[in-house]
């Protein structure tokens, strides 16, 4: 399911994915993913959600938050004959840099605000707590770009709290910022000397 900058819906976080981690090979992974994708389309139609897709090819319905996404993905997995936490796990790309208000040092959730009818903002601590709750309630095994790319304090805290439980991916933090990579590599090289 797509949201954020990848879709024109109310979902603030960018991507929600299934991970067929228990598949024996690529063919089985592809089959599991395809079956769940079609079950998801059926469920979205049943719940009167739009089944158009976002920039990354995922469905882009107006869902209120990550919990609603994970609930419908869980239902789709079951409908396709799979068990979450055993056959299927979840991953997400929060793209939190898109939600960060540097002036106020907060994360703003305009879509969630619209869907819930009340302003939804989160401090870095609130957002980390939100992720921690999602990890405890769903088989979420990977979070990409969970915090702003320059939120070093937040990344340190997020890594301490969830780094031994799930995979944390810093795409915006590392991959798209060659300046930071060069500085990090130079520091590591200096430490090794």
Short mmCIF file of N, CA and C in Angstrom, two decimals:
data_model
loop_
_atom_site.label_atom_id
_atom_site.label_comp_id
_atom_site.label_asym_id
_atom_site.label_seq_id
_atom_site.Cartn_x
_atom_site.Cartn_y
_atom_site.Cartn_z
N UNK A 1 0.87 -1.18 0.00
CA UNK A 1 0.00 0.00 0.00
C UNK A 1 0.90 1.23 0.00
N UNK A 2 0.58 2.19 -0.85
CA UNK A 2 1.35 3.42 -0.96
C UNK A 2 0.63 4.58 -0.30
N UNK A 3 1.42 5.50 0.23
CA UNK A 3 0.91 6.74 0.79
C UNK A 3 1.97 7.81 0.61
N UNK A 4 1.91 8.84 1.42
CA UNK A 4 2.91 9.89 1.39
C UNK A 4 3.07 10.52 0.02
N UNK A 5 4.32 10.79 -0.36
CA UNK A 5 4.61 11.43 -1.63
C UNK A 5 4.35 10.51 -2.83
N UNK A 6 4.21 9.21 -2.59
CA UNK A 6 4.01 8.25 -3.68
C UNK A 6 2.55 8.10 -4.09
N UNK A 7 1.64 8.76 -3.38
CA UNK A 7 0.22 8.59 -3.68
C UNK A 7 -0.53 9.87 -3.34
N UNK A 8 -1.67 10.01 -3.94
CA UNK A 8 -2.52 11.18 -3.69
C UNK A 8 -3.66 10.78 -2.76
N UNK A 9 -3.30 10.22 -1.61
CA UNK A 9 -4.31 9.82 -0.64
C UNK A 9 -3.97 10.45 0.71
N UNK A 10 -4.71 10.09 1.73
CA UNK A 10 -4.53 10.70 3.05
C UNK A 10 -3.49 9.98 3.91
N UNK A 11 -2.95 8.88 3.43
CA UNK A 11 -2.00 8.11 4.21
C UNK A 11 -0.64 8.82 4.22
N UNK A 12 -0.14 9.13 5.41
CA UNK A 12 1.09 9.92 5.53
C UNK A 12 2.37 9.12 5.30
N UNK A 13 2.42 7.90 5.78
CA UNK A 13 3.62 7.09 5.62
C UNK A 13 3.66 6.55 4.20
N UNK A 14 4.85 6.41 3.63
CA UNK A 14 5.01 6.23 2.20
C UNK A 14 4.71 4.84 1.63
N UNK A 15 5.22 3.79 2.27
CA UNK A 15 5.02 2.46 1.71
C UNK A 15 4.83 1.42 2.80
N UNK A 16 3.93 0.49 2.53
CA UNK A 16 3.70 -0.65 3.41
C UNK A 16 3.82 -1.88 2.55
N UNK A 17 4.67 -2.80 2.97
CA UNK A 17 4.97 -3.96 2.14
C UNK A 17 4.79 -5.25 2.92
N UNK A 18 4.56 -6.33 2.17
CA UNK A 18 4.55 -7.65 2.77
C UNK A 18 5.90 -8.30 2.49
N UNK A 19 6.33 -9.15 3.40
CA UNK A 19 7.60 -9.86 3.26
C UNK A 19 7.30 -11.36 3.42
N UNK A 20 7.31 -12.10 2.31
CA UNK A 20 7.08 -13.54 2.40
C UNK A 20 8.36 -14.26 2.83
N UNK A 21 8.78 -13.99 4.05
CA UNK A 21 10.08 -14.43 4.55
C UNK A 21 10.22 -15.94 4.69
N UNK A 22 9.13 -16.65 4.81
CA UNK A 22 9.20 -18.10 5.00
C UNK A 22 9.14 -18.88 3.67
N UNK A 23 9.09 -18.16 2.55
CA UNK A 23 9.05 -18.83 1.26
C UNK A 23 10.34 -19.60 1.03
N UNK A 24 10.23 -20.73 0.35
CA UNK A 24 11.40 -21.59 0.11
C UNK A 24 12.27 -21.07 -1.03
N UNK A 25 11.67 -20.30 -1.95
CA UNK A 25 12.43 -19.80 -3.09
C UNK A 25 11.71 -18.57 -3.66
N UNK A 26 12.31 -17.99 -4.68
CA UNK A 26 11.75 -16.78 -5.28
C UNK A 26 10.36 -17.04 -5.87
N UNK A 27 10.20 -18.17 -6.55
CA UNK A 27 8.91 -18.48 -7.17
C UNK A 27 7.79 -18.51 -6.14
N UNK A 28 8.06 -19.14 -5.01
CA UNK A 28 7.05 -19.20 -3.95
C UNK A 28 6.79 -17.80 -3.37
N UNK A 29 7.84 -17.00 -3.21
CA UNK A 29 7.68 -15.62 -2.73
C UNK A 29 6.79 -14.83 -3.68
N UNK A 30 7.06 -14.94 -4.96
CA UNK A 30 6.28 -14.23 -5.96
C UNK A 30 4.82 -14.68 -5.93
N UNK A 31 4.61 -15.96 -5.82
CA UNK A 31 3.25 -16.52 -5.76
C UNK A 31 2.51 -15.99 -4.53
N UNK A 32 3.16 -16.01 -3.38
CA UNK A 32 2.54 -15.52 -2.14
C UNK A 32 2.19 -14.04 -2.28
N UNK A 33 3.12 -13.26 -2.79
CA UNK A 33 2.89 -11.83 -2.96
C UNK A 33 1.74 -11.54 -3.90
N UNK A 34 1.69 -12.28 -5.00
CA UNK A 34 0.62 -12.09 -5.99
C UNK A 34 -0.74 -12.47 -5.41
N UNK A 35 -0.79 -13.57 -4.69
CA UNK A 35 -2.06 -14.00 -4.09
C UNK A 35 -2.56 -12.97 -3.07
N UNK A 36 -1.66 -12.44 -2.28
CA UNK A 36 -2.06 -11.44 -1.27
C UNK A 36 -2.46 -10.14 -1.95
N UNK A 37 -1.73 -9.76 -2.99
CA UNK A 37 -2.05 -8.54 -3.74
C UNK A 37 -3.49 -8.61 -4.28
N UNK A 38 -3.86 -9.74 -4.87
CA UNK A 38 -5.21 -9.89 -5.41
C UNK A 38 -6.26 -9.95 -4.30
N UNK A 39 -5.94 -10.61 -3.20
CA UNK A 39 -6.85 -10.63 -2.05
C UNK A 39 -7.04 -9.21 -1.50
N UNK A 40 -5.96 -8.45 -1.45
CA UNK A 40 -6.03 -7.07 -0.97
C UNK A 40 -6.94 -6.23 -1.87
N UNK A 41 -6.81 -6.39 -3.16
CA UNK A 41 -7.67 -5.64 -4.09
C UNK A 41 -9.14 -5.97 -3.83
N UNK A 42 -9.44 -7.25 -3.63
CA UNK A 42 -10.81 -7.68 -3.34
C UNK A 42 -11.31 -7.04 -2.05
N UNK A 43 -10.47 -7.04 -1.02
CA UNK A 43 -10.86 -6.44 0.27
C UNK A 43 -11.07 -4.94 0.16
N UNK A 44 -10.19 -4.26 -0.54
CA UNK A 44 -10.34 -2.81 -0.70
C UNK A 44 -11.65 -2.48 -1.40
N UNK A 45 -11.97 -3.24 -2.44
CA UNK A 45 -13.25 -3.02 -3.13
C UNK A 45 -14.42 -3.28 -2.19
N UNK A 46 -14.32 -4.36 -1.42
CA UNK A 46 -15.38 -4.72 -0.46
C UNK A 46 -15.63 -3.60 0.55
N UNK A 47 -14.55 -2.91 0.96
CA UNK A 47 -14.66 -1.82 1.94
C UNK A 47 -14.83 -0.46 1.26
N UNK A 48 -15.14 -0.48 -0.04
CA UNK A 48 -15.39 0.75 -0.82
C UNK A 48 -14.19 1.69 -0.88
N UNK A 49 -13.00 1.13 -0.92
CA UNK A 49 -11.79 1.93 -1.10
C UNK A 49 -11.40 1.95 -2.56
N UNK A 50 -10.79 3.01 -2.98
CA UNK A 50 -10.28 3.13 -4.35
C UNK A 50 -9.14 2.13 -4.51
N UNK A 51 -9.09 1.48 -5.66
CA UNK A 51 -8.02 0.50 -5.90
C UNK A 51 -7.00 1.00 -6.92
N UNK A 52 -6.91 2.31 -7.08
CA UNK A 52 -5.86 2.88 -7.92
C UNK A 52 -4.51 2.66 -7.25
N UNK A 53 -3.44 2.75 -8.03
CA UNK A 53 -2.12 2.50 -7.46
C UNK A 53 -1.29 3.77 -7.41
N UNK A 54 -0.32 3.79 -6.48
CA UNK A 54 0.59 4.91 -6.32
C UNK A 54 1.80 4.75 -7.23
N UNK A 55 2.76 5.64 -7.09
CA UNK A 55 3.96 5.66 -7.93
C UNK A 55 4.77 4.38 -7.86
N UNK A 56 4.71 3.69 -6.74
CA UNK A 56 5.51 2.48 -6.55
C UNK A 56 4.73 1.20 -6.87
N UNK A 57 3.49 1.34 -7.37
CA UNK A 57 2.72 0.18 -7.78
C UNK A 57 1.82 -0.42 -6.72
N UNK A 58 1.83 0.14 -5.53
CA UNK A 58 0.95 -0.34 -4.47
C UNK A 58 -0.39 0.36 -4.53
N UNK A 59 -1.40 -0.24 -3.95
CA UNK A 59 -2.71 0.40 -3.89
C UNK A 59 -2.60 1.66 -3.04
N UNK A 60 -3.45 2.65 -3.34
CA UNK A 60 -3.38 3.94 -2.66
C UNK A 60 -4.73 4.35 -2.08
N UNK A 61 -5.30 3.53 -1.19
CA UNK A 61 -6.59 3.89 -0.59
C UNK A 61 -6.43 4.95 0.50
N UNK A 62 -7.52 5.62 0.82
CA UNK A 62 -7.52 6.56 1.94
C UNK A 62 -7.72 5.77 3.23
N UNK A 63 -6.64 5.42 3.87
CA UNK A 63 -6.70 4.76 5.17
C UNK A 63 -6.18 5.74 6.20
N UNK A 64 -6.68 5.62 7.45
CA UNK A 64 -6.39 6.67 8.42
C UNK A 64 -4.99 6.62 9.03
N UNK A 65 -4.39 5.42 9.11
CA UNK A 65 -3.07 5.33 9.73
C UNK A 65 -2.45 3.96 9.48
N UNK A 66 -1.26 3.76 10.00
CA UNK A 66 -0.53 2.50 9.81
C UNK A 66 -1.29 1.31 10.37
N UNK A 67 -1.97 1.49 11.47
CA UNK A 67 -2.72 0.37 12.06
C UNK A 67 -3.80 -0.14 11.11
N UNK A 68 -4.51 0.78 10.50
CA UNK A 68 -5.55 0.37 9.55
C UNK A 68 -4.92 -0.36 8.35
N UNK A 69 -3.76 0.11 7.91
CA UNK A 69 -3.05 -0.56 6.82
C UNK A 69 -2.68 -1.98 7.22
N UNK A 70 -2.04 -2.13 8.37
CA UNK A 70 -1.60 -3.45 8.81
C UNK A 70 -2.79 -4.39 9.07
N UNK A 71 -3.89 -3.84 9.54
CA UNK A 71 -5.09 -4.66 9.74
C UNK A 71 -5.61 -5.22 8.42
N UNK A 72 -5.66 -4.37 7.39
CA UNK A 72 -6.18 -4.85 6.11
C UNK A 72 -5.18 -5.77 5.41
N UNK A 73 -3.87 -5.51 5.60
CA UNK A 73 -2.87 -6.43 5.05
C UNK A 73 -2.94 -7.80 5.74
N UNK A 74 -3.19 -7.79 7.03
CA UNK A 74 -3.36 -9.04 7.78
C UNK A 74 -4.57 -9.81 7.25
N UNK A 75 -5.66 -9.09 7.04
CA UNK A 75 -6.88 -9.71 6.51
C UNK A 75 -6.63 -10.28 5.11
N UNK A 76 -5.90 -9.55 4.28
CA UNK A 76 -5.60 -10.02 2.92
C UNK A 76 -4.73 -11.27 2.95
N UNK A 77 -3.74 -11.29 3.84
CA UNK A 77 -2.87 -12.47 3.97
C UNK A 77 -3.69 -13.69 4.37
N UNK A 78 -4.57 -13.51 5.35
CA UNK A 78 -5.42 -14.63 5.80
C UNK A 78 -6.35 -15.10 4.69
N UNK A 79 -6.90 -14.13 3.97
CA UNK A 79 -7.80 -14.46 2.86
C UNK A 79 -7.08 -15.29 1.79
N UNK A 80 -5.79 -15.02 1.62
CA UNK A 80 -4.99 -15.76 0.64
C UNK A 80 -4.46 -17.07 1.21
N UNK A 81 -4.74 -17.33 2.49
CA UNK A 81 -4.34 -18.60 3.10
C UNK A 81 -3.01 -18.57 3.83
N UNK A 82 -2.55 -17.38 4.20
CA UNK A 82 -1.27 -17.26 4.90
C UNK A 82 -1.45 -16.67 6.29
N UNK A 83 -0.51 -16.98 7.15
CA UNK A 83 -0.55 -16.50 8.53
C UNK A 83 0.53 -15.45 8.73
N UNK A 84 0.11 -14.28 9.23
CA UNK A 84 1.10 -13.23 9.51
C UNK A 84 1.91 -13.63 10.74
N UNK A 85 3.16 -13.29 10.72
CA UNK A 85 4.05 -13.67 11.80
C UNK A 85 4.64 -15.05 11.63
N UNK A 86 4.13 -15.79 10.65
CA UNK A 86 4.65 -17.12 10.35
C UNK A 86 5.07 -17.19 8.88
N UNK A 87 4.11 -16.94 7.99
CA UNK A 87 4.38 -16.97 6.55
C UNK A 87 4.73 -15.58 6.01
N UNK A 88 4.02 -14.60 6.54
CA UNK A 88 4.12 -13.22 6.03
C UNK A 88 4.47 -12.27 7.16
N UNK A 89 5.39 -11.37 6.85
CA UNK A 89 5.78 -10.30 7.78
C UNK A 89 5.57 -8.97 7.06
N UNK A 90 5.74 -7.88 7.79
CA UNK A 90 5.52 -6.56 7.20
C UNK A 90 6.79 -5.72 7.24
N UNK A 91 6.86 -4.79 6.29
CA UNK A 91 7.93 -3.79 6.26
C UNK A 91 7.27 -2.47 5.85
N UNK A 92 7.91 -1.37 6.22
CA UNK A 92 7.38 -0.08 5.79
C UNK A 92 8.49 0.92 5.57
N UNK A 93 8.21 1.84 4.67
CA UNK A 93 9.07 2.99 4.42
C UNK A 93 8.29 4.20 4.89
N UNK A 94 8.67 4.73 6.03
CA UNK A 94 7.93 5.86 6.60
C UNK A 94 8.18 7.16 5.84
N UNK A 95 9.38 7.31 5.27
CA UNK A 95 9.76 8.57 4.62
C UNK A 95 9.49 9.75 5.55
N UNK A 96 9.94 9.61 6.79
CA UNK A 96 9.63 10.59 7.83
C UNK A 96 10.20 11.98 7.56
N UNK A 97 11.22 12.08 6.73
CA UNK A 97 11.75 13.41 6.39
C UNK A 97 10.68 14.28 5.76
N UNK A 98 9.74 13.66 5.05
CA UNK A 98 8.64 14.39 4.40
C UNK A 98 7.65 14.94 5.42
N UNK A 99 7.64 14.40 6.62
CA UNK A 99 6.69 14.80 7.66
C UNK A 99 7.29 15.75 8.69
N UNK A 100 8.61 15.94 8.60
CA UNK A 100 9.33 16.68 9.63
C UNK A 100 9.21 18.19 9.43
N UNK A 101 8.87 18.89 10.50
CA UNK A 101 8.83 20.35 10.52
C UNK A 101 10.03 20.80 11.35
N UNK A 102 11.08 21.25 10.67
CA UNK A 102 12.34 21.61 11.33
C UNK A 102 12.17 22.79 12.29
N UNK A 103 11.32 23.75 11.94
CA UNK A 103 11.11 24.92 12.80
C UNK A 103 10.56 24.52 14.16
N UNK A 104 9.63 23.57 14.16
CA UNK A 104 8.98 23.16 15.40
C UNK A 104 9.59 21.88 15.99
N UNK A 105 10.49 21.23 15.25
CA UNK A 105 11.12 19.98 15.66
C UNK A 105 10.07 18.92 16.01
N UNK A 106 9.10 18.79 15.08
CA UNK A 106 8.02 17.80 15.24
C UNK A 106 7.75 17.13 13.89
N UNK A 107 7.02 16.04 13.95
CA UNK A 107 6.56 15.34 12.76
C UNK A 107 5.07 15.59 12.63
N UNK A 108 4.66 16.14 11.48
CA UNK A 108 3.25 16.47 11.26
C UNK A 108 2.62 15.43 10.34
N UNK A 109 1.41 15.01 10.68
CA UNK A 109 0.69 13.99 9.94
C UNK A 109 -0.60 14.60 9.37
N UNK A 110 -0.51 15.31 8.24
CA UNK A 110 -1.70 16.00 7.71
C UNK A 110 -2.81 15.07 7.25
N UNK A 111 -2.47 13.94 6.66
CA UNK A 111 -3.49 12.99 6.23
C UNK A 111 -4.23 12.37 7.39
N UNK A 112 -3.47 11.98 8.41
CA UNK A 112 -4.07 11.40 9.61
C UNK A 112 -4.94 12.45 10.31
N UNK A 113 -4.47 13.69 10.31
CA UNK A 113 -5.25 14.79 10.88
C UNK A 113 -6.59 14.91 10.16
N UNK A 114 -6.54 14.85 8.82
CA UNK A 114 -7.77 14.95 8.01
C UNK A 114 -8.71 13.77 8.29
N UNK A 115 -8.16 12.57 8.33
CA UNK A 115 -8.99 11.37 8.50
C UNK A 115 -9.58 11.26 9.90
N UNK A 116 -8.84 11.75 10.92
CA UNK A 116 -9.31 11.61 12.31
C UNK A 116 -10.04 12.85 12.82
N UNK A 117 -9.97 13.94 12.05
CA UNK A 117 -10.67 15.16 12.45
C UNK A 117 -10.05 15.89 13.61
N UNK A 118 -8.79 15.58 13.93
CA UNK A 118 -8.06 16.30 14.97
C UNK A 118 -6.59 16.30 14.58
N UNK A 119 -5.89 17.35 14.99
CA UNK A 119 -4.49 17.49 14.59
C UNK A 119 -3.63 16.38 15.17
N UNK A 120 -2.84 15.75 14.29
CA UNK A 120 -1.93 14.70 14.71
C UNK A 120 -0.50 15.17 14.44
N UNK A 121 0.21 15.42 15.53
CA UNK A 121 1.64 15.74 15.45
C UNK A 121 2.35 14.82 16.44
N UNK A 122 3.60 14.51 16.12
CA UNK A 122 4.37 13.65 17.01
C UNK A 122 5.77 14.21 17.18
N UNK A 123 6.23 14.19 18.41
CA UNK A 123 7.63 14.48 18.66
C UNK A 123 8.43 13.26 18.23
N UNK A 124 9.75 13.36 18.22
CA UNK A 124 10.55 12.17 17.86
C UNK A 124 10.27 11.04 18.84
N UNK A 125 10.09 11.38 20.12
CA UNK A 125 9.80 10.36 21.13
C UNK A 125 8.44 9.70 20.87
N UNK A 126 7.44 10.53 20.52
CA UNK A 126 6.12 10.00 20.19
C UNK A 126 6.18 9.07 18.99
N UNK A 127 6.94 9.46 17.97
CA UNK A 127 7.03 8.66 16.76
C UNK A 127 7.74 7.34 17.03
N UNK A 128 8.79 7.39 17.83
CA UNK A 128 9.49 6.16 18.21
C UNK A 128 8.57 5.26 19.02
N UNK A 129 7.79 5.82 19.94
CA UNK A 129 6.80 5.04 20.70
C UNK A 129 5.77 4.42 19.76
N UNK A 130 5.34 5.18 18.76
CA UNK A 130 4.37 4.70 17.77
C UNK A 130 4.94 3.48 17.04
N UNK A 131 6.19 3.58 16.60
CA UNK A 131 6.83 2.44 15.93
C UNK A 131 6.96 1.25 16.86
N UNK A 132 7.33 1.52 18.09
CA UNK A 132 7.49 0.44 19.08
C UNK A 132 6.15 -0.29 19.28
N UNK A 133 5.06 0.46 19.35
CA UNK A 133 3.73 -0.15 19.48
C UNK A 133 3.38 -0.98 18.24
N UNK A 134 3.70 -0.45 17.05
CA UNK A 134 3.42 -1.20 15.82
C UNK A 134 4.20 -2.51 15.78
N UNK A 135 5.46 -2.45 16.20
CA UNK A 135 6.30 -3.66 16.21
C UNK A 135 5.77 -4.68 17.20
N UNK A 136 5.23 -4.23 18.31
CA UNK A 136 4.70 -5.18 19.29
C UNK A 136 3.34 -5.75 18.88
N UNK A 137 2.58 -5.00 18.07
CA UNK A 137 1.23 -5.42 17.70
C UNK A 137 1.14 -6.15 16.36
N UNK A 138 2.14 -5.98 15.50
CA UNK A 138 2.13 -6.58 14.16
C UNK A 138 3.49 -7.20 13.88
N UNK A 139 3.56 -8.14 12.95
CA UNK A 139 4.86 -8.73 12.62
C UNK A 139 5.66 -7.81 11.68
N UNK A 140 5.95 -6.62 12.17
CA UNK A 140 6.69 -5.60 11.43
C UNK A 140 8.18 -5.85 11.66
N UNK A 141 8.92 -6.18 10.58
CA UNK A 141 10.32 -6.55 10.74
C UNK A 141 11.30 -5.55 10.15
N UNK A 142 10.79 -4.50 9.49
CA UNK A 142 11.69 -3.52 8.88
C UNK A 142 11.01 -2.17 8.78
N UNK A 143 11.73 -1.13 9.21
CA UNK A 143 11.26 0.25 9.05
C UNK A 143 12.36 1.02 8.34
N UNK A 144 12.00 1.59 7.20
CA UNK A 144 12.93 2.42 6.43
C UNK A 144 12.59 3.88 6.67
N UNK A 145 13.62 4.70 6.81
CA UNK A 145 13.47 6.15 6.97
C UNK A 145 12.43 6.51 8.04
N UNK A 146 12.60 5.91 9.20
CA UNK A 146 11.66 6.11 10.30
C UNK A 146 11.71 7.50 10.91
N UNK A 147 12.82 8.19 10.72
CA UNK A 147 12.97 9.54 11.25
C UNK A 147 13.62 10.44 10.20
N UNK A 148 13.61 11.73 10.45
CA UNK A 148 14.22 12.69 9.53
C UNK A 148 15.70 12.36 9.35
N UNK A 149 16.21 12.59 8.16
CA UNK A 149 17.59 12.22 7.84
C UNK A 149 18.63 12.94 8.69
N UNK A 150 18.28 14.05 9.32
CA UNK A 150 19.23 14.76 10.18
C UNK A 150 18.88 14.65 11.67
N UNK A 151 17.96 13.79 12.00
CA UNK A 151 17.54 13.61 13.39
C UNK A 151 18.45 12.58 14.07
N UNK A 152 19.70 12.98 14.31
CA UNK A 152 20.70 12.06 14.86
C UNK A 152 20.32 11.58 16.26
N UNK A 153 19.76 12.45 17.06
CA UNK A 153 19.32 12.07 18.40
C UNK A 153 18.23 11.00 18.29
N UNK A 154 17.27 11.22 17.41
CA UNK A 154 16.19 10.28 17.23
C UNK A 154 16.67 8.94 16.69
N UNK A 155 17.58 8.96 15.71
CA UNK A 155 18.11 7.71 15.15
C UNK A 155 18.86 6.91 16.21
N UNK A 156 19.58 7.60 17.07
CA UNK A 156 20.29 6.92 18.16
C UNK A 156 19.30 6.23 19.08
N UNK A 157 18.25 6.95 19.46
CA UNK A 157 17.23 6.39 20.34
C UNK A 157 16.47 5.25 19.66
N UNK A 158 16.07 5.46 18.40
CA UNK A 158 15.36 4.42 17.66
C UNK A 158 16.19 3.15 17.57
N UNK A 159 17.48 3.30 17.32
CA UNK A 159 18.37 2.14 17.21
C UNK A 159 18.49 1.42 18.56
N UNK A 160 18.58 2.18 19.65
CA UNK A 160 18.66 1.55 20.98
C UNK A 160 17.39 0.78 21.31
N UNK A 161 16.24 1.33 20.93
CA UNK A 161 14.96 0.72 21.29
C UNK A 161 14.57 -0.44 20.37
N UNK A 162 14.76 -0.26 19.04
CA UNK A 162 14.28 -1.27 18.10
C UNK A 162 15.38 -1.96 17.29
N UNK A 163 16.60 -1.48 17.38
CA UNK A 163 17.67 -2.01 16.54
C UNK A 163 17.97 -3.49 16.71
N UNK A 164 17.70 -4.05 17.87
CA UNK A 164 17.92 -5.48 18.08
C UNK A 164 16.67 -6.32 17.82
N UNK A 165 15.56 -5.64 17.51
CA UNK A 165 14.29 -6.35 17.28
C UNK A 165 13.94 -6.43 15.81
N UNK A 166 14.23 -5.37 15.07
CA UNK A 166 13.87 -5.31 13.65
C UNK A 166 15.00 -4.68 12.86
N UNK A 167 14.85 -4.71 11.54
CA UNK A 167 15.81 -4.06 10.65
C UNK A 167 15.44 -2.59 10.54
N UNK A 168 16.41 -1.71 10.73
CA UNK A 168 16.21 -0.28 10.53
C UNK A 168 17.02 0.13 9.30
N UNK A 169 16.35 0.76 8.35
CA UNK A 169 16.99 1.15 7.10
C UNK A 169 17.04 2.67 7.03
N UNK A 170 18.22 3.21 6.80
CA UNK A 170 18.39 4.66 6.70
C UNK A 170 18.68 5.08 5.28
N UNK A 171 17.75 4.86 4.37
CA UNK A 171 17.93 5.22 2.97
C UNK A 171 18.25 6.70 2.82
N UNK A 172 17.36 7.56 3.34
CA UNK A 172 17.61 9.00 3.27
C UNK A 172 18.84 9.38 4.09
N UNK A 173 19.05 8.69 5.17
CA UNK A 173 20.17 8.96 6.07
C UNK A 173 21.51 8.68 5.40
N UNK A 174 21.60 7.58 4.65
CA UNK A 174 22.88 7.17 4.09
C UNK A 174 22.94 7.21 2.56
N UNK A 175 22.05 6.50 1.91
CA UNK A 175 22.16 6.27 0.47
C UNK A 175 22.04 7.54 -0.35
N UNK A 176 21.12 8.40 0.00
CA UNK A 176 20.90 9.59 -0.82
C UNK A 176 21.70 10.80 -0.34
N UNK A 177 22.59 10.62 0.60
CA UNK A 177 23.37 11.74 1.10
C UNK A 177 24.86 11.40 1.05
N UNK A 178 25.46 11.62 -0.11
CA UNK A 178 26.86 11.25 -0.29
C UNK A 178 27.80 12.07 0.59
N UNK A 179 27.41 13.28 0.92
CA UNK A 179 28.24 14.11 1.81
C UNK A 179 28.41 13.43 3.17
N UNK A 180 27.32 12.93 3.73
CA UNK A 180 27.37 12.25 5.02
C UNK A 180 28.17 10.96 4.93
N UNK A 181 28.02 10.26 3.81
CA UNK A 181 28.76 9.02 3.63
C UNK A 181 30.26 9.28 3.61
N UNK A 182 30.67 10.32 2.89
CA UNK A 182 32.10 10.64 2.79
C UNK A 182 32.65 11.01 4.16
N UNK A 183 31.92 11.81 4.92
CA UNK A 183 32.36 12.20 6.26
C UNK A 183 32.46 10.96 7.15
N UNK A 184 31.44 10.11 7.10
CA UNK A 184 31.45 8.88 7.90
C UNK A 184 32.60 7.97 7.54
N UNK A 185 32.86 7.81 6.25
CA UNK A 185 33.95 6.96 5.80
C UNK A 185 35.29 7.54 6.23
N UNK A 186 35.43 8.87 6.11
CA UNK A 186 36.68 9.51 6.53
C UNK A 186 36.90 9.36 8.02
N UNK A 187 35.84 9.49 8.82
CA UNK A 187 35.96 9.32 10.27
C UNK A 187 36.39 7.90 10.60
N UNK A 188 35.75 6.91 9.94
CA UNK A 188 36.09 5.51 10.19
C UNK A 188 37.54 5.23 9.77
N UNK A 189 37.96 5.78 8.64
CA UNK A 189 39.33 5.58 8.18
C UNK A 189 40.30 6.21 9.16
N UNK A 190 39.96 7.38 9.68
CA UNK A 190 40.82 8.05 10.66
C UNK A 190 40.92 7.27 11.96
N UNK A 191 39.80 6.65 12.38
CA UNK A 191 39.79 5.85 13.59
C UNK A 191 40.61 4.57 13.43
N UNK A 192 40.67 4.08 12.20
CA UNK A 192 41.39 2.82 11.97
C UNK A 192 42.90 3.04 11.90
N UNK A 193 43.29 4.28 11.69
CA UNK A 193 44.74 4.57 11.54
C UNK A 193 45.43 4.66 12.88
#
